[in-house]
């Protein structure tokens, strides 16, 4: 990495070491995904070089100002769940994560009072569900990834899976199981923005890069929307 901050053009982006396709997948050098494409497009427009450092989810958000220059994805509301650390600056939203509970079609309208077992991905914090634990009698079961979560529901071993909508639909398409699981209409849903973040040092080049990224998101909306369509990503369930 170039030593002069002012001249820096090479940056390390910390990412989650999970396959979250079509949103992103940085687990292999040849991995693809919407965020992979957007970040590389931005870098190419400004003469930057981005390398990606996949890290365990629970470790990732403690590596800023150390191992990595930026983090993706990040969100201002996640800080309170991650312990004491330096404050971060955030870009404008790149896209939205649609948190849903996937169930068998017969359970589409299951109520919270009837619901008992939920698969959650290891390292993720199901905030909407945690806020309900004092009032309802359900249990959370940690699983390694989204595929495991969905399969436990498909096999009838758990009632629901807390999996992002686009990720779930991609997995079901890949396995020719479209429609085998549906979004539970009465269970928690969330719409959370994904941002690029860095430690808040106003004089650092990183902050200038965030400003450039914000301008890029505005000025290249056509290309970004085309990438959303290519990866079959939706920003809301109404789409």
XYZ file of C-alpha atoms in Angstrom:
239
model
C 0.000 0.000 0.000
C 1.320 3.448 -0.901
C 2.645 5.202 2.212
C 1.527 8.739 1.408
C -2.128 9.176 2.347
C -2.525 12.027 -0.128
C -1.291 9.839 -2.990
C -3.035 6.654 -1.914
C -4.806 4.801 -4.706
C -4.837 1.253 -3.319
C -7.369 0.373 -0.635
C -8.432 -2.734 1.253
C -12.163 -3.221 1.708
C -13.172 -5.478 4.588
C -16.105 -7.727 3.717
C -18.064 -10.586 5.253
C -16.615 -14.030 4.598
C -19.959 -15.436 3.510
C -21.692 -15.961 0.203
C -24.478 -13.352 0.231
C -25.148 -13.559 -3.493
C -26.674 -11.774 -5.371
C -25.872 -8.861 -3.020
C -22.193 -9.815 -2.779
C -19.784 -12.720 -2.538
C -16.137 -11.982 -1.733
C -15.251 -15.494 -0.571
C -13.149 -16.287 -3.670
C -11.010 -14.218 -6.026
C -13.414 -14.931 -8.906
C -16.551 -14.327 -6.838
C -19.252 -12.051 -8.192
C -22.205 -10.062 -6.959
C -23.899 -6.685 -7.201
C -21.640 -4.928 -4.682
C -18.524 -6.528 -6.187
C -19.426 -4.996 -9.554
C -20.417 -1.562 -8.193
C -17.289 -1.138 -6.081
C -14.995 -2.175 -8.929
C -16.829 0.147 -11.333
C -16.339 3.038 -8.910
C -12.651 2.182 -8.465
C -12.098 2.088 -12.221
C -13.700 5.516 -12.673
C -11.254 7.108 -10.192
C -8.066 5.162 -10.863
C -8.244 3.290 -7.562
C -7.447 -0.338 -6.888
C -9.674 -2.160 -4.399
C -8.650 -5.444 -2.834
C -11.147 -7.310 -0.686
C -10.421 -8.918 2.683
C -13.135 -11.376 3.774
C -13.411 -11.631 7.564
C -15.749 -13.372 10.034
C -18.823 -11.190 10.517
C -18.239 -10.638 14.246
C -14.615 -9.611 13.640
C -15.071 -7.443 10.552
C -16.374 -4.299 12.234
C -13.399 -4.113 14.612
C -10.756 -3.977 11.872
C -11.135 -0.398 10.615
C -7.957 1.687 11.000
C -6.062 -1.580 11.250
C -6.333 -4.300 8.651
C -8.765 -2.544 6.296
C -9.480 0.960 4.972
C -13.195 0.505 4.306
C -15.987 -1.885 5.243
C -18.887 -3.124 3.134
C -21.648 -3.648 4.036
C -22.124 -1.400 7.041
C -24.959 0.567 8.634
C -24.966 3.313 11.307
C -27.484 1.404 13.431
C -25.216 -1.643 13.757
C -22.621 0.197 15.844
C -24.555 -0.203 19.092
C -24.407 -4.000 18.739
C -20.657 -4.113 18.081
C -19.076 -2.852 21.316
C -16.863 0.181 21.922
C -14.814 1.285 18.918
C -13.884 4.351 16.911
C -16.735 6.230 15.252
C -17.237 5.639 11.546
C -18.243 7.698 8.536
C -20.788 6.223 6.136
C -21.514 6.657 2.479
C -25.000 7.174 1.115
C -26.981 3.913 0.782
C -25.929 1.629 -2.051
C -28.874 -0.770 -1.777
C -31.324 -2.137 0.805
C -31.303 -5.467 2.605
C -34.803 -6.950 2.884
C -34.924 -8.960 6.093
C -37.695 -11.549 5.876
C -38.780 -14.780 7.515
C -39.130 -17.620 5.022
C -41.661 -20.348 5.833
C -43.493 -23.184 4.119
C -46.542 -21.952 2.152
C -48.876 -23.538 4.701
C -47.382 -21.210 7.355
C -47.593 -18.013 5.287
C -49.969 -16.392 7.792
C -48.539 -17.887 10.997
C -48.710 -15.474 13.924
C -45.993 -14.637 16.434
C -47.987 -16.370 19.152
C -47.897 -19.602 17.104
C -44.277 -19.326 15.997
C -41.635 -21.355 17.886
C -38.364 -21.992 15.965
C -36.218 -19.676 13.808
C -32.953 -20.332 11.940
C -30.514 -17.391 12.029
C -27.155 -17.133 10.242
C -24.111 -17.255 12.529
C -22.653 -13.810 13.150
C -25.799 -11.927 12.134
C -27.850 -10.022 14.718
C -31.611 -10.499 14.144
C -32.494 -7.224 15.832
C -36.200 -7.262 14.943
C -36.536 -10.696 16.544
C -34.425 -9.930 19.611
C -36.770 -7.059 20.467
C -39.651 -9.556 20.669
C -38.088 -12.282 22.827
C -39.471 -10.991 26.117
C -43.067 -11.239 24.854
C -43.074 -14.384 22.698
C -41.995 -18.003 23.084
C -39.701 -18.708 20.161
C -36.133 -20.040 20.035
C -33.276 -18.980 17.761
C -31.025 -21.627 16.186
C -27.688 -20.471 14.719
C -26.694 -22.055 11.399
C -23.574 -21.584 9.226
C -25.235 -19.991 6.195
C -28.441 -19.135 4.355
C -28.578 -22.469 2.511
C -28.576 -24.368 5.811
C -31.268 -22.088 7.209
C -33.608 -22.606 4.264
C -33.060 -26.369 4.138
C -34.039 -26.756 7.799
C -37.369 -25.110 6.990
C -37.849 -27.098 3.778
C -37.320 -30.318 5.763
C -39.787 -29.192 8.442
C -37.186 -29.190 11.214
C -37.652 -25.475 11.955
C -40.631 -23.228 11.263
C -38.824 -20.242 9.750
C -35.524 -18.884 8.465
C -34.335 -15.311 8.949
C -32.822 -14.831 5.472
C -32.572 -11.773 3.240
C -35.268 -11.938 0.555
C -33.022 -11.655 -2.534
C -30.530 -14.164 -1.167
C -33.330 -16.643 -0.406
C -34.857 -16.272 -3.871
C -31.469 -16.859 -5.539
C -30.898 -20.045 -3.525
C -34.377 -21.347 -4.338
C -33.905 -20.546 -8.057
C -30.525 -22.291 -8.114
C -32.066 -25.409 -6.585
C -35.194 -25.280 -8.772
C -37.336 -24.739 -5.694
C -39.016 -21.442 -6.564
C -42.148 -21.010 -4.476
C -41.197 -23.795 -2.044
C -40.794 -21.145 0.681
C -42.640 -17.854 1.035
C -42.356 -14.698 3.113
C -44.348 -14.937 6.353
C -46.892 -12.120 6.285
C -47.236 -11.730 10.079
C -43.579 -12.108 11.140
C -40.867 -9.427 11.378
C -39.630 -7.760 8.206
C -36.872 -5.159 7.961
C -35.493 -2.897 5.235
C -31.916 -1.927 6.076
C -29.590 0.225 3.985
C -26.116 -1.022 3.034
C -23.279 1.553 3.134
C -19.532 1.783 2.605
C -17.836 2.970 5.817
C -14.482 4.148 7.152
C -13.047 5.537 10.395
C -14.017 9.192 10.821
C -10.741 11.055 10.184
C -11.692 14.236 8.280
C -8.163 14.821 6.945
C -7.717 11.285 5.638
C -8.002 10.479 1.961
C -10.574 7.833 2.912
C -13.128 10.554 3.676
C -12.530 12.094 0.244
C -13.085 8.670 -1.297
C -16.454 8.399 0.481
C -17.465 11.775 -0.967
C -16.442 10.583 -4.421
C -18.413 7.382 -3.882
C -21.533 9.370 -2.960
C -21.200 11.415 -6.145
C -20.673 8.202 -8.114
C -23.898 6.704 -6.694
C -25.788 9.787 -7.894
C -24.117 10.259 -11.281
C -24.054 6.585 -12.306
C -27.582 5.592 -11.297
C -28.359 4.177 -14.741
C -25.446 1.725 -14.588
C -26.239 0.822 -10.983
C -29.902 0.167 -11.801
C -28.818 -2.011 -14.729
C -26.665 -4.059 -12.354
C -29.623 -4.475 -9.981
C -31.678 -5.865 -12.859
C -28.842 -8.129 -13.972
C -28.544 -9.633 -10.479
C -32.359 -9.743 -10.049
C -32.247 -7.566 -6.934
C -35.268 -5.747 -5.583
C -35.196 -2.906 -3.041
C -38.677 -3.535 -1.634
C -41.161 -6.408 -1.531
C -43.662 -4.285 -3.477
C -41.448 -4.704 -6.546
